[in-house]
C-alpha cells in the first residue's frame, strides 16, 4: 500500500525528489487577485458587495456578524460541543499564556550604556479562517487566542459565509469564546482586501491564517507594499512519523491516515530503521482504508501519490532526512523520543512518544496548529504569541559612553560618506560642554 | 526652516497626511524583475553573467570574493579604520549574544502533558548590503553578526561590485570580521536570484537586508512562493525626536540633519510640547545647513519636503502621535525618557536621553540598525538574533492526558468533518490496551 524505499536506493536525485513539494509562484492567481484588490481599493464597500455576490453567491447584510447571530449560534450548539471547545480553549490559552510570560522585556549593559528591548503587541489584526463548505472552529481558537494573549487591540475574524449568508455556529461560538472583536463575513481576496482597507473594521496591520490560492495571492500582493505583515503561504498539510521497532504499526498507520484525511495532496511519510515496521504499517493502512471507508478515494490518492516510507540504517539518518524535509507535523514514536528531539532542527510541531497523534495538537493539547508547510518550517515558526508582537529595541547611553564612541563614529561614518552630519551629531554634544550641559548625564 | 504645526491645527485630514509615507506596490519593478528571475531560473550562471554585465557593467570572475581579495582588503585599510569597526563589532556582538541567551528553550505542563518549544537557527542565509556607489560596512556587521550568533550554518553576503568588479575593502574586512562564509559580487534582482537558486553558494532560505526597488521586488516575488523568508521592504530612513524644554536645540537639530543626510526623501520630525524649542531647532537647522554645506541640497529637500515639527499641549499627545507613526528611529530627549519609553508601542529603535544621537546606534552602541521603515515598525521588529531562528513547538503527552482528550477530539473533529481518521487515531491507542501497551506510558 505504502511505497517503501530502502535508504540504499536513495540516490541524490531520488532523495531530492522525495524532499520536494509542489509549490510555485501562482501567477494566474496573482493576476486575478490584482484585479479584485484594485476594485476594492477604488470602490470600497460597493465593490465588496458586488464581488461577494459574484464569488460567494451572497452579499451578507450586514457583513459583520450581529450580537443576535452570536446568541443564536450559542443556542444552536449542544452543551457537549460547547464543552469540548471550552476545554480545548483552556489548554490553548494556558500554553500561549506561558509563551507570553517568557517574552520578557530585557536590558543589559554594553560599554557602560543600557541597551534593551521590549515586546509590544500589534494593534490591529485579521485572522483568516477558511469556510464556505467546511468549517474550522478549531482554527478560530488557534488564531484568535494567541492574538488576544499578546494584547492585540482589535481582532477581526475573516471567514467566508455559506450561500445562505451564515457562518457555522461553532465558528461563531469559538470567535466569541476566544475574544474576536468582530467577525467579517467575507473570504477570498475580497475579504482580505476588506480587512486591509478597513472597510468595516479597523484596517488590519497583520493578516494571518491559511486560505486558498486567492487568499494567499492577496496576502502576498498586499505584503509587497510593506504596509501589512502576513504569515507564510499555506500549502497541503503533511506529516512525518519517525518510528523505531517500539512503535505500534496500527498507531502509526492511523496517524498517517489521519493526515491523508486532510486532502488528496497531503504527504504522509514514515521514516524508520525497521523494515518490519514499515511493512506492517503498510498493511495496517490497507486494513484501515477497508475498515473506515469515508473519504476513501481522497485518502488513497494521498497515500499513493504523495506518501512513502524510507527504511534507514539508523534513526539518526531518518532524523537528518526529516530535518532536510522540514515537516509541518513530526511524530517521534521511538524508544527515547526526548533524546531524538534534541537532534531536530526543523519542524512545525513535534509529537513525542507513542501516545501523541497529531490530532491531539490539531484540537486539544494547547499547541498551535497554524504551522508552516511545504518545507517552510526550515525558516518559519508556527503561529504563537510572538506572531502578534514586535520587539522594540532601545538604548540609554551615558555621556561617557557617547564620548568613547565619538572617534570611531567619525571614522566609520567617513568610510560611508555620511560623516558630516553623523559625526557632527556626536561632536556637538561635547562642544563647550562646561557651560551648558543638560541635566541628564 | 522647519515647518511647525500646532496640535490645534491638526484636523484628522492633516494628521493623516503627516502620518503618511509614500509607499505602494511597485508594479513596474515587479514586471522588470520577473523577467530577470525567469532568466536566472532558466539559465543559471550564464544568465547571471549576462545580466551583471548589462546592469552592473561588469561580470566579476570569479563572482565569489577570493582569499587574496580578503587579504588585500585588510592591507588596504588603516589600523585606525580597522580598530573602529572592531570596537563596533564587539558591541554589536555583546548585545546580540545577550539577545540569544534570552531565547531559551522552554517547557511547561498543560493538562498533565509536557508542552514546550525550542529555538533553532535557519541554516542558509543571504544578507544583502547595497553597494556600487556608496558602501555600508556597518550594515555588513548588522546583518552578519546576529546571523552568526544565531548559529546559521552558511551566511552569504550579497553586494554589488563597483564597475571595476571590486568590493570596498571595509565591506570585505567587516564580512570576514563578522564571519560571513562567502561574499557574492552580485546585487540587484539578479544577485538575489543567484542566492536563492544557490548558483554559487548554498541556496538561501532567508534573505534579509535593504536594497533598491528591484531588490525589494525580487525578494517579494520569491517570498510569494513560500520557499524563502524575507524581512520587510525597506523605504526611506526616518526619525522622530520627541523633546521637551530640557532638550538642547543644537543637539536636536544635529540629529534631524543627520537623518536628512541619508537621502532627500528622509522624514525628520520633531514632536514637542515647547514652541520655543521648535523655533530654536528650526533656527539651528538653518545654521547647520550654512555651516556644514556638504550634500546641502539633499538635506534641504529632506527638511523642506518631508519634515516638520508639531507642538502639542502635552508630551503624551506627542507620544500618541509617534505611536501612530511607528518611526524607524525614535529619540526621546526629555526630562524622564525612561518613563516616556514605557508609553511607546511602536518604533524600530529608541534612543533615550540627551546623549543619544541616532548615529550612535547606526554604528556603534550594539543595537541593530536594520529596522522597519515607513510605518512597518507598527507590526515588524528590526533585525535581531530571532530574525535568524525559528521556534519549534513540541508536546509529550501522557497516556492519561490523551485519554482525557479522546471524547473532546471525537466531538470537535466531527464538527469539522474529520472525525473518522482523526478520532480513530486517538481511539486506536485505547483498543485492547491491556495485552499490547508500548513501554512509554
mmCIF file of N, CA, C and O in Angstrom, chain A residues 341-426:
data_model
loop_
_atom_site.group_PDB
_atom_site.id
_atom_site.type_symbol
_atom_site.label_atom_id
_atom_site.label_comp_id
_atom_site.label_asym_id
_atom_site.label_seq_id
_atom_site.Cartn_x
_atom_site.Cartn_y
_atom_site.Cartn_z
ATOM 1 N N UNK A 341 14.470 14.269 19.936
ATOM 2 C CA UNK A 341 14.018 15.657 19.742
ATOM 3 C C UNK A 341 15.195 16.628 19.718
ATOM 4 O O UNK A 341 15.203 17.598 18.950
ATOM 5 N N UNK A 342 16.180 16.358 20.537
ATOM 6 C CA UNK A 342 17.350 17.242 20.604
ATOM 7 C C UNK A 342 18.029 17.419 19.251
ATOM 8 O O UNK A 342 18.723 18.395 19.020
ATOM 9 N N UNK A 343 17.860 16.425 18.378
ATOM 10 C CA UNK A 343 18.528 16.475 17.072
ATOM 11 C C UNK A 343 17.672 17.124 15.984
ATOM 12 O O UNK A 343 18.104 17.251 14.839
ATOM 13 N N UNK A 344 16.466 17.497 16.334
ATOM 14 C CA UNK A 344 15.566 18.097 15.337
ATOM 15 C C UNK A 344 15.942 19.562 15.129
ATOM 16 O O UNK A 344 16.053 20.324 16.084
ATOM 17 N N UNK A 345 16.126 19.931 13.873
ATOM 18 C CA UNK A 345 16.484 21.319 13.576
ATOM 19 C C UNK A 345 15.393 22.054 12.790
ATOM 20 O O UNK A 345 15.479 23.266 12.611
ATOM 21 N N UNK A 346 14.392 21.324 12.292
ATOM 22 C CA UNK A 346 13.333 21.991 11.531
ATOM 23 C C UNK A 346 12.054 21.164 11.571
ATOM 24 O O UNK A 346 12.045 20.008 11.135
ATOM 25 N N UNK A 347 10.997 21.756 12.092
ATOM 26 C CA UNK A 347 9.666 21.123 12.115
ATOM 27 C C UNK A 347 8.695 22.161 12.653
ATOM 28 O O UNK A 347 9.101 23.063 13.400
ATOM 29 N N UNK A 348 7.438 22.058 12.256
ATOM 30 C CA UNK A 348 6.451 22.997 12.788
ATOM 31 C C UNK A 348 6.087 22.646 14.217
ATOM 32 O O UNK A 348 6.342 23.401 15.140
ATOM 33 N N UNK A 349 5.513 21.449 14.383
ATOM 34 C CA UNK A 349 5.104 20.997 15.712
ATOM 35 C C UNK A 349 5.483 19.530 15.845
ATOM 36 O O UNK A 349 5.265 18.744 14.925
ATOM 37 N N UNK A 350 6.067 19.170 16.976
ATOM 38 C CA UNK A 350 6.588 17.817 17.165
ATOM 39 C C UNK A 350 5.773 17.084 18.228
ATOM 40 O O UNK A 350 5.402 17.656 19.256
ATOM 41 N N UNK A 351 5.495 15.811 17.962
ATOM 42 C CA UNK A 351 4.675 14.978 18.839
ATOM 43 C C UNK A 351 5.523 13.808 19.306
ATOM 44 O O UNK A 351 5.963 12.986 18.501
ATOM 45 N N UNK A 352 5.742 13.721 20.600
ATOM 46 C CA UNK A 352 6.696 12.759 21.154
ATOM 47 C C UNK A 352 6.007 11.563 21.800
ATOM 48 O O UNK A 352 5.050 11.732 22.560
ATOM 49 N N UNK A 353 6.529 10.386 21.490
ATOM 50 C CA UNK A 353 6.066 9.186 22.182
ATOM 51 C C UNK A 353 4.963 8.470 21.435
ATOM 52 O O UNK A 353 4.568 8.839 20.325
ATOM 53 N N UNK A 354 4.469 7.416 22.071
ATOM 54 C CA UNK A 354 3.502 6.554 21.399
ATOM 55 C C UNK A 354 2.062 6.992 21.623
ATOM 56 O O UNK A 354 1.134 6.432 21.058
ATOM 57 N N UNK A 355 1.890 8.007 22.461
ATOM 58 C CA UNK A 355 0.535 8.492 22.730
ATOM 59 C C UNK A 355 0.357 9.929 22.249
ATOM 60 O O UNK A 355 -0.293 10.739 22.900
ATOM 61 N N UNK A 356 0.952 10.200 21.102
ATOM 62 C CA UNK A 356 0.967 11.581 20.609
ATOM 63 C C UNK A 356 0.529 11.675 19.154
ATOM 64 O O UNK A 356 1.297 12.050 18.274
ATOM 65 N N UNK A 357 -0.718 11.342 18.851
ATOM 66 C CA UNK A 357 -1.197 11.530 17.481
ATOM 67 C C UNK A 357 -1.307 13.028 17.175
ATOM 68 O O UNK A 357 -1.573 13.827 18.070
ATOM 69 N N UNK A 358 -1.108 13.385 15.904
ATOM 70 C CA UNK A 358 -1.202 14.796 15.501
ATOM 71 C C UNK A 358 -2.573 15.374 15.854
ATOM 72 O O UNK A 358 -2.688 16.558 16.194
ATOM 73 N N UNK A 359 -3.599 14.541 15.803
ATOM 74 C CA UNK A 359 -4.963 15.011 16.121
ATOM 75 C C UNK A 359 -5.024 15.698 17.483
ATOM 76 O O UNK A 359 -5.813 16.623 17.695
ATOM 77 N N UNK A 360 -4.172 15.256 18.383
ATOM 78 C CA UNK A 360 -4.156 15.856 19.717
ATOM 79 C C UNK A 360 -3.773 17.339 19.643
ATOM 80 O O UNK A 360 -4.364 18.181 20.325
ATOM 81 N N UNK A 361 -2.770 17.623 18.816
ATOM 82 C CA UNK A 361 -2.350 19.015 18.647
ATOM 83 C C UNK A 361 -3.272 19.798 17.728
ATOM 84 O O UNK A 361 -3.380 21.015 17.821
ATOM 85 N N UNK A 362 -3.941 19.095 16.816
ATOM 86 C CA UNK A 362 -4.909 19.756 15.933
ATOM 87 C C UNK A 362 -6.014 20.412 16.745
ATOM 88 O O UNK A 362 -6.531 21.462 16.375
ATOM 89 N N UNK A 363 -6.379 19.747 17.833
ATOM 90 C CA UNK A 363 -7.580 20.181 18.538
ATOM 91 C C UNK A 363 -7.395 20.574 19.991
ATOM 92 O O UNK A 363 -8.091 21.438 20.484
ATOM 93 N N UNK A 364 -6.508 19.911 20.697
ATOM 94 C CA UNK A 364 -6.766 19.853 22.122
ATOM 95 C C UNK A 364 -5.625 20.189 23.065
ATOM 96 O O UNK A 364 -5.841 20.767 24.124
ATOM 97 N N UNK A 365 -4.397 19.796 22.717
ATOM 98 C CA UNK A 365 -3.343 19.813 23.744
ATOM 99 C C UNK A 365 -2.977 21.228 24.182
ATOM 100 O O UNK A 365 -2.591 21.442 25.327
ATOM 101 N N UNK A 366 -3.096 22.179 23.262
ATOM 102 C CA UNK A 366 -2.760 23.551 23.616
ATOM 103 C C UNK A 366 -1.722 24.161 22.695
ATOM 104 O O UNK A 366 -1.591 25.381 22.618
ATOM 105 N N UNK A 367 -0.949 23.329 21.987
ATOM 106 C CA UNK A 367 -0.010 23.862 20.999
ATOM 107 C C UNK A 367 -0.799 24.370 19.799
ATOM 108 O O UNK A 367 -1.954 23.996 19.608
ATOM 109 N N UNK A 368 -0.164 25.202 19.001
ATOM 110 C CA UNK A 368 -0.881 25.807 17.882
ATOM 111 C C UNK A 368 -0.888 24.893 16.664
ATOM 112 O O UNK A 368 0.064 24.151 16.442
ATOM 113 N N UNK A 369 -1.936 24.939 15.869
ATOM 114 C CA UNK A 369 -1.968 24.110 14.666
ATOM 115 C C UNK A 369 -1.829 24.926 13.371
ATOM 116 O O UNK A 369 -1.882 24.359 12.282
ATOM 117 N N UNK A 370 -1.635 26.232 13.478
ATOM 118 C CA UNK A 370 -1.348 27.025 12.270
ATOM 119 C C UNK A 370 0.168 27.016 12.104
ATOM 120 O O UNK A 370 0.895 27.689 12.826
ATOM 121 N N UNK A 371 0.623 26.189 11.163
ATOM 122 C CA UNK A 371 2.037 25.815 11.086
ATOM 123 C C UNK A 371 2.570 25.980 9.670
ATOM 124 O O UNK A 371 1.823 25.920 8.699
ATOM 125 N N UNK A 372 3.888 26.148 9.545
ATOM 126 C CA UNK A 372 4.488 26.244 8.217
ATOM 127 C C UNK A 372 4.458 24.904 7.479
ATOM 128 O O UNK A 372 4.741 23.865 8.070
ATOM 129 N N UNK A 373 4.116 24.938 6.206
ATOM 130 C CA UNK A 373 4.037 23.726 5.383
ATOM 131 C C UNK A 373 5.038 23.814 4.226
ATOM 132 O O UNK A 373 5.655 24.850 4.012
ATOM 133 N N UNK A 374 5.160 22.709 3.486
ATOM 134 C CA UNK A 374 5.923 22.735 2.242
ATOM 135 C C UNK A 374 7.410 23.005 2.419
ATOM 136 O O UNK A 374 8.074 23.462 1.492
ATOM 137 N N UNK A 375 7.937 22.751 3.602
ATOM 138 C CA UNK A 375 9.351 22.976 3.850
ATOM 139 C C UNK A 375 9.631 24.320 4.512
ATOM 140 O O UNK A 375 10.765 24.608 4.904
ATOM 141 N N UNK A 376 8.578 25.129 4.643
ATOM 142 C CA UNK A 376 8.762 26.456 5.241
ATOM 143 C C UNK A 376 9.167 26.357 6.711
ATOM 144 O O UNK A 376 9.694 27.323 7.271
ATOM 145 N N UNK A 377 8.965 25.192 7.337
ATOM 146 C CA UNK A 377 9.389 25.038 8.733
ATOM 147 C C UNK A 377 10.910 25.140 8.863
ATOM 148 O O UNK A 377 11.434 25.265 9.963
ATOM 149 N N UNK A 378 11.604 25.057 7.740
ATOM 150 C CA UNK A 378 13.058 25.261 7.805
ATOM 151 C C UNK A 378 13.417 26.716 8.135
ATOM 152 O O UNK A 378 14.505 26.984 8.611
ATOM 153 N N UNK A 379 12.470 27.643 7.870
ATOM 154 C CA UNK A 379 12.796 29.052 8.169
ATOM 155 C C UNK A 379 11.692 29.831 8.889
ATOM 156 O O UNK A 379 11.948 30.938 9.375
ATOM 157 N N UNK A 380 10.504 29.252 8.982
ATOM 158 C CA UNK A 380 9.391 29.934 9.646
ATOM 159 C C UNK A 380 8.976 29.199 10.932
ATOM 160 O O UNK A 380 9.054 27.973 10.993
ATOM 161 N N UNK A 381 8.479 29.948 11.893
ATOM 162 C CA UNK A 381 7.839 29.363 13.065
ATOM 163 C C UNK A 381 6.354 29.238 12.800
ATOM 164 O O UNK A 381 5.805 29.969 11.984
ATOM 165 N N UNK A 382 5.697 28.351 13.518
ATOM 166 C CA UNK A 382 4.245 28.331 13.516
ATOM 167 C C UNK A 382 3.715 29.545 14.264
ATOM 168 O O UNK A 382 4.478 30.330 14.829
ATOM 169 N N UNK A 383 2.396 29.686 14.250
ATOM 170 C CA UNK A 383 1.788 30.818 14.956
ATOM 171 C C UNK A 383 1.982 30.660 16.454
ATOM 172 O O UNK A 383 1.861 29.574 17.011
ATOM 173 N N UNK A 384 2.327 31.738 17.099
ATOM 174 C CA UNK A 384 2.463 31.774 18.553
ATOM 175 C C UNK A 384 2.178 33.178 19.017
ATOM 176 O O UNK A 384 1.794 34.051 18.216
ATOM 177 N N UNK A 385 2.358 33.426 20.288
ATOM 178 C CA UNK A 385 2.105 34.766 20.811
ATOM 179 C C UNK A 385 3.039 35.780 20.149
ATOM 180 O O UNK A 385 2.647 36.905 19.848
ATOM 181 N N UNK A 386 4.281 35.348 19.878
ATOM 182 C CA UNK A 386 5.251 36.264 19.255
ATOM 183 C C UNK A 386 4.840 36.690 17.850
ATOM 184 O O UNK A 386 5.268 37.734 17.370
ATOM 185 N N UNK A 387 3.988 35.895 17.188
ATOM 186 C CA UNK A 387 3.476 36.286 15.874
ATOM 187 C C UNK A 387 2.776 37.638 15.939
ATOM 188 O O UNK A 387 2.800 38.402 14.975
ATOM 189 N N UNK A 388 2.171 37.919 17.065
ATOM 190 C CA UNK A 388 1.325 39.111 17.205
ATOM 191 C C UNK A 388 2.040 40.250 17.931
ATOM 192 O O UNK A 388 1.409 41.207 18.358
ATOM 193 N N UNK A 389 3.355 40.102 18.078
ATOM 194 C CA UNK A 389 4.109 41.141 18.782
ATOM 195 C C UNK A 389 5.300 41.572 17.946
ATOM 196 O O UNK A 389 5.671 40.899 16.994
ATOM 197 N N UNK A 390 5.877 42.681 18.336
ATOM 198 C CA UNK A 390 7.150 43.073 17.737
ATOM 199 C C UNK A 390 8.082 43.464 18.870
ATOM 200 O O UNK A 390 7.646 43.833 19.954
ATOM 201 N N UNK A 391 9.356 43.377 18.574
ATOM 202 C CA UNK A 391 10.393 43.692 19.549
ATOM 203 C C UNK A 391 10.914 45.094 19.269
ATOM 204 O O UNK A 391 11.359 45.385 18.168
ATOM 205 N N UNK A 392 10.817 45.982 20.258
ATOM 206 C CA UNK A 392 11.309 47.356 20.111
ATOM 207 C C UNK A 392 12.627 47.471 20.881
ATOM 208 O O UNK A 392 12.667 47.199 22.074
ATOM 209 N N UNK A 393 13.685 47.843 20.179
ATOM 210 C CA UNK A 393 14.989 47.963 20.828
ATOM 211 C C UNK A 393 15.181 49.380 21.349
ATOM 212 O O UNK A 393 14.641 50.326 20.774
ATOM 213 N N UNK A 394 15.917 49.526 22.424
ATOM 214 C CA UNK A 394 16.221 50.885 22.881
ATOM 215 C C UNK A 394 17.614 50.948 23.500
ATOM 216 O O UNK A 394 18.219 49.921 23.784
ATOM 217 N N UNK A 395 18.099 52.179 23.661
ATOM 218 C CA UNK A 395 19.374 52.383 24.311
ATOM 219 C C UNK A 395 19.343 53.670 25.093
ATOM 220 O O UNK A 395 18.692 54.634 24.713
ATOM 221 N N UNK A 396 20.025 53.651 26.229
ATOM 222 C CA UNK A 396 20.122 54.842 27.072
ATOM 223 C C UNK A 396 21.607 55.047 27.361
ATOM 224 O O UNK A 396 22.124 54.568 28.353
ATOM 225 N N UNK A 397 22.286 55.754 26.454
ATOM 226 C CA UNK A 397 23.730 55.874 26.612
ATOM 227 C C UNK A 397 24.089 56.876 27.701
ATOM 228 O O UNK A 397 23.383 57.859 27.918
ATOM 229 N N UNK A 398 25.185 56.628 28.345
ATOM 230 C CA UNK A 398 25.719 57.639 29.245
ATOM 231 C C UNK A 398 26.549 58.609 28.406
ATOM 232 O O UNK A 398 26.936 58.319 27.279
ATOM 233 N N UNK A 399 26.809 59.763 28.998
ATOM 234 C CA UNK A 399 27.641 60.759 28.344
ATOM 235 C C UNK A 399 29.036 60.186 28.062
ATOM 236 O O UNK A 399 29.608 60.400 26.994
ATOM 237 N N UNK A 400 29.523 59.434 29.011
ATOM 238 C CA UNK A 400 30.872 58.896 28.842
ATOM 239 C C UNK A 400 30.929 57.882 27.712
ATOM 240 O O UNK A 400 31.900 57.818 26.961
ATOM 241 N N UNK A 401 29.887 57.054 27.606
ATOM 242 C CA UNK A 401 29.929 56.054 26.535
ATOM 243 C C UNK A 401 29.823 56.742 25.173
ATOM 244 O O UNK A 401 30.434 56.310 24.204
ATOM 245 N N UNK A 402 29.067 57.833 25.115
ATOM 246 C CA UNK A 402 28.992 58.558 23.843
ATOM 247 C C UNK A 402 30.354 59.180 23.503
ATOM 248 O O UNK A 402 30.774 59.175 22.358
ATOM 249 N N UNK A 403 31.033 59.667 24.535
ATOM 250 C CA UNK A 403 32.345 60.264 24.284
ATOM 251 C C UNK A 403 33.304 59.220 23.679
ATOM 252 O O UNK A 403 34.040 59.494 22.741
ATOM 253 N N UNK A 404 33.239 57.995 24.220
ATOM 254 C CA UNK A 404 34.093 56.921 23.684
ATOM 255 C C UNK A 404 33.746 56.585 22.236
ATOM 256 O O UNK A 404 34.577 56.093 21.487
ATOM 257 N N UNK A 405 32.493 56.829 21.878
ATOM 258 C CA UNK A 405 32.045 56.479 20.526
ATOM 259 C C UNK A 405 32.434 57.546 19.505
ATOM 260 O O UNK A 405 32.404 57.306 18.304
ATOM 261 N N UNK A 406 32.778 58.722 20.001
ATOM 262 C CA UNK A 406 32.994 59.868 19.111
ATOM 263 C C UNK A 406 33.983 59.583 17.981
ATOM 264 O O UNK A 406 33.658 59.732 16.796
ATOM 265 N N UNK A 407 35.150 59.150 18.337
ATOM 266 C CA UNK A 407 36.197 58.943 17.332
ATOM 267 C C UNK A 407 35.839 57.798 16.374
ATOM 268 O O UNK A 407 35.906 57.955 15.142
ATOM 269 N N UNK A 408 35.453 56.642 16.903
ATOM 270 C CA UNK A 408 35.057 55.562 15.983
ATOM 271 C C UNK A 408 33.922 55.954 15.031
ATOM 272 O O UNK A 408 33.955 55.603 13.848
ATOM 273 N N UNK A 409 32.951 56.688 15.520
ATOM 274 C CA UNK A 409 31.827 57.072 14.650
ATOM 275 C C UNK A 409 32.310 58.026 13.559
ATOM 276 O O UNK A 409 31.902 57.926 12.402
ATOM 277 N N UNK A 410 33.203 58.929 13.933
ATOM 278 C CA UNK A 410 33.777 59.841 12.944
ATOM 279 C C UNK A 410 34.453 59.038 11.819
ATOM 280 O O UNK A 410 34.245 59.291 10.633
ATOM 281 N N UNK A 411 35.211 58.038 12.217
ATOM 282 C CA UNK A 411 35.958 57.236 11.241
ATOM 283 C C UNK A 411 35.016 56.385 10.372
ATOM 284 O O UNK A 411 35.109 56.360 9.146
ATOM 285 N N UNK A 412 34.091 55.701 11.028
ATOM 286 C CA UNK A 412 33.210 54.791 10.274
ATOM 287 C C UNK A 412 32.267 55.558 9.362
ATOM 288 O O UNK A 412 32.032 55.155 8.220
ATOM 289 N N UNK A 413 31.715 56.666 9.846
ATOM 290 C CA UNK A 413 30.778 57.426 9.001
ATOM 291 C C UNK A 413 31.513 58.045 7.812
ATOM 292 O O UNK A 413 30.932 58.233 6.754
ATOM 293 N N UNK A 414 32.798 58.317 7.995
ATOM 294 C CA UNK A 414 33.578 58.865 6.888
ATOM 295 C C UNK A 414 33.717 57.834 5.767
ATOM 296 O O UNK A 414 33.593 58.166 4.577
ATOM 297 N N UNK A 415 33.969 56.575 6.151
ATOM 298 C CA UNK A 415 34.056 55.500 5.153
ATOM 299 C C UNK A 415 32.761 55.435 4.340
ATOM 300 O O UNK A 415 32.769 55.176 3.136
ATOM 301 N N UNK A 416 31.643 55.694 4.996
ATOM 302 C CA UNK A 416 30.346 55.581 4.332
ATOM 303 C C UNK A 416 29.899 56.910 3.702
ATOM 304 O O UNK A 416 28.789 56.992 3.169
ATOM 305 N N UNK A 417 30.719 57.935 3.814
ATOM 306 C CA UNK A 417 30.371 59.220 3.205
ATOM 307 C C UNK A 417 29.258 59.936 3.945
ATOM 308 O O UNK A 417 28.547 60.763 3.385
ATOM 309 N N UNK A 418 29.055 59.597 5.211
ATOM 310 C CA UNK A 418 27.981 60.208 5.992
ATOM 311 C C UNK A 418 28.548 60.956 7.192
ATOM 312 O O UNK A 418 27.884 61.128 8.210
ATOM 313 N N UNK A 419 29.817 61.369 7.063
ATOM 314 C CA UNK A 419 30.478 61.870 8.266
ATOM 315 C C UNK A 419 30.073 63.278 8.668
ATOM 316 O O UNK A 419 30.112 63.630 9.834
ATOM 317 N N UNK A 420 29.641 64.095 7.696
ATOM 318 C CA UNK A 420 29.445 65.472 8.105
ATOM 319 C C UNK A 420 28.382 65.610 9.195
ATOM 320 O O UNK A 420 28.654 66.113 10.271
ATOM 321 N N UNK A 421 27.206 65.108 8.932
ATOM 322 C CA UNK A 421 26.147 65.263 9.935
ATOM 323 C C UNK A 421 26.198 64.174 11.016
ATOM 324 O O UNK A 421 25.943 64.444 12.177
ATOM 325 N N UNK A 422 26.479 62.939 10.609
ATOM 326 C CA UNK A 422 26.533 61.866 11.614
ATOM 327 C C UNK A 422 27.624 62.150 12.637
ATOM 328 O O UNK A 422 27.415 62.026 13.844
ATOM 329 N N UNK A 423 28.801 62.519 12.131
ATOM 330 C CA UNK A 423 29.890 62.855 13.033
ATOM 331 C C UNK A 423 29.517 64.051 13.909
ATOM 332 O O UNK A 423 29.662 64.029 15.123
ATOM 333 N N UNK A 424 28.961 65.086 13.254
ATOM 334 C CA UNK A 424 28.614 66.302 13.988
ATOM 335 C C UNK A 424 27.593 66.042 15.096
ATOM 336 O O UNK A 424 27.667 66.654 16.169
ATOM 337 N N UNK A 425 26.644 65.148 14.827
ATOM 338 C CA UNK A 425 25.592 64.907 15.834
ATOM 339 C C UNK A 425 26.177 64.342 17.132
ATOM 340 O O UNK A 425 25.590 64.485 18.200
ATOM 341 N N UNK A 426 27.345 63.713 17.042
ATOM 342 C CA UNK A 426 28.019 63.275 18.272
ATOM 343 C C UNK A 426 28.886 64.423 18.817
ATOM 344 O O UNK A 426 28.812 64.778 19.998
#
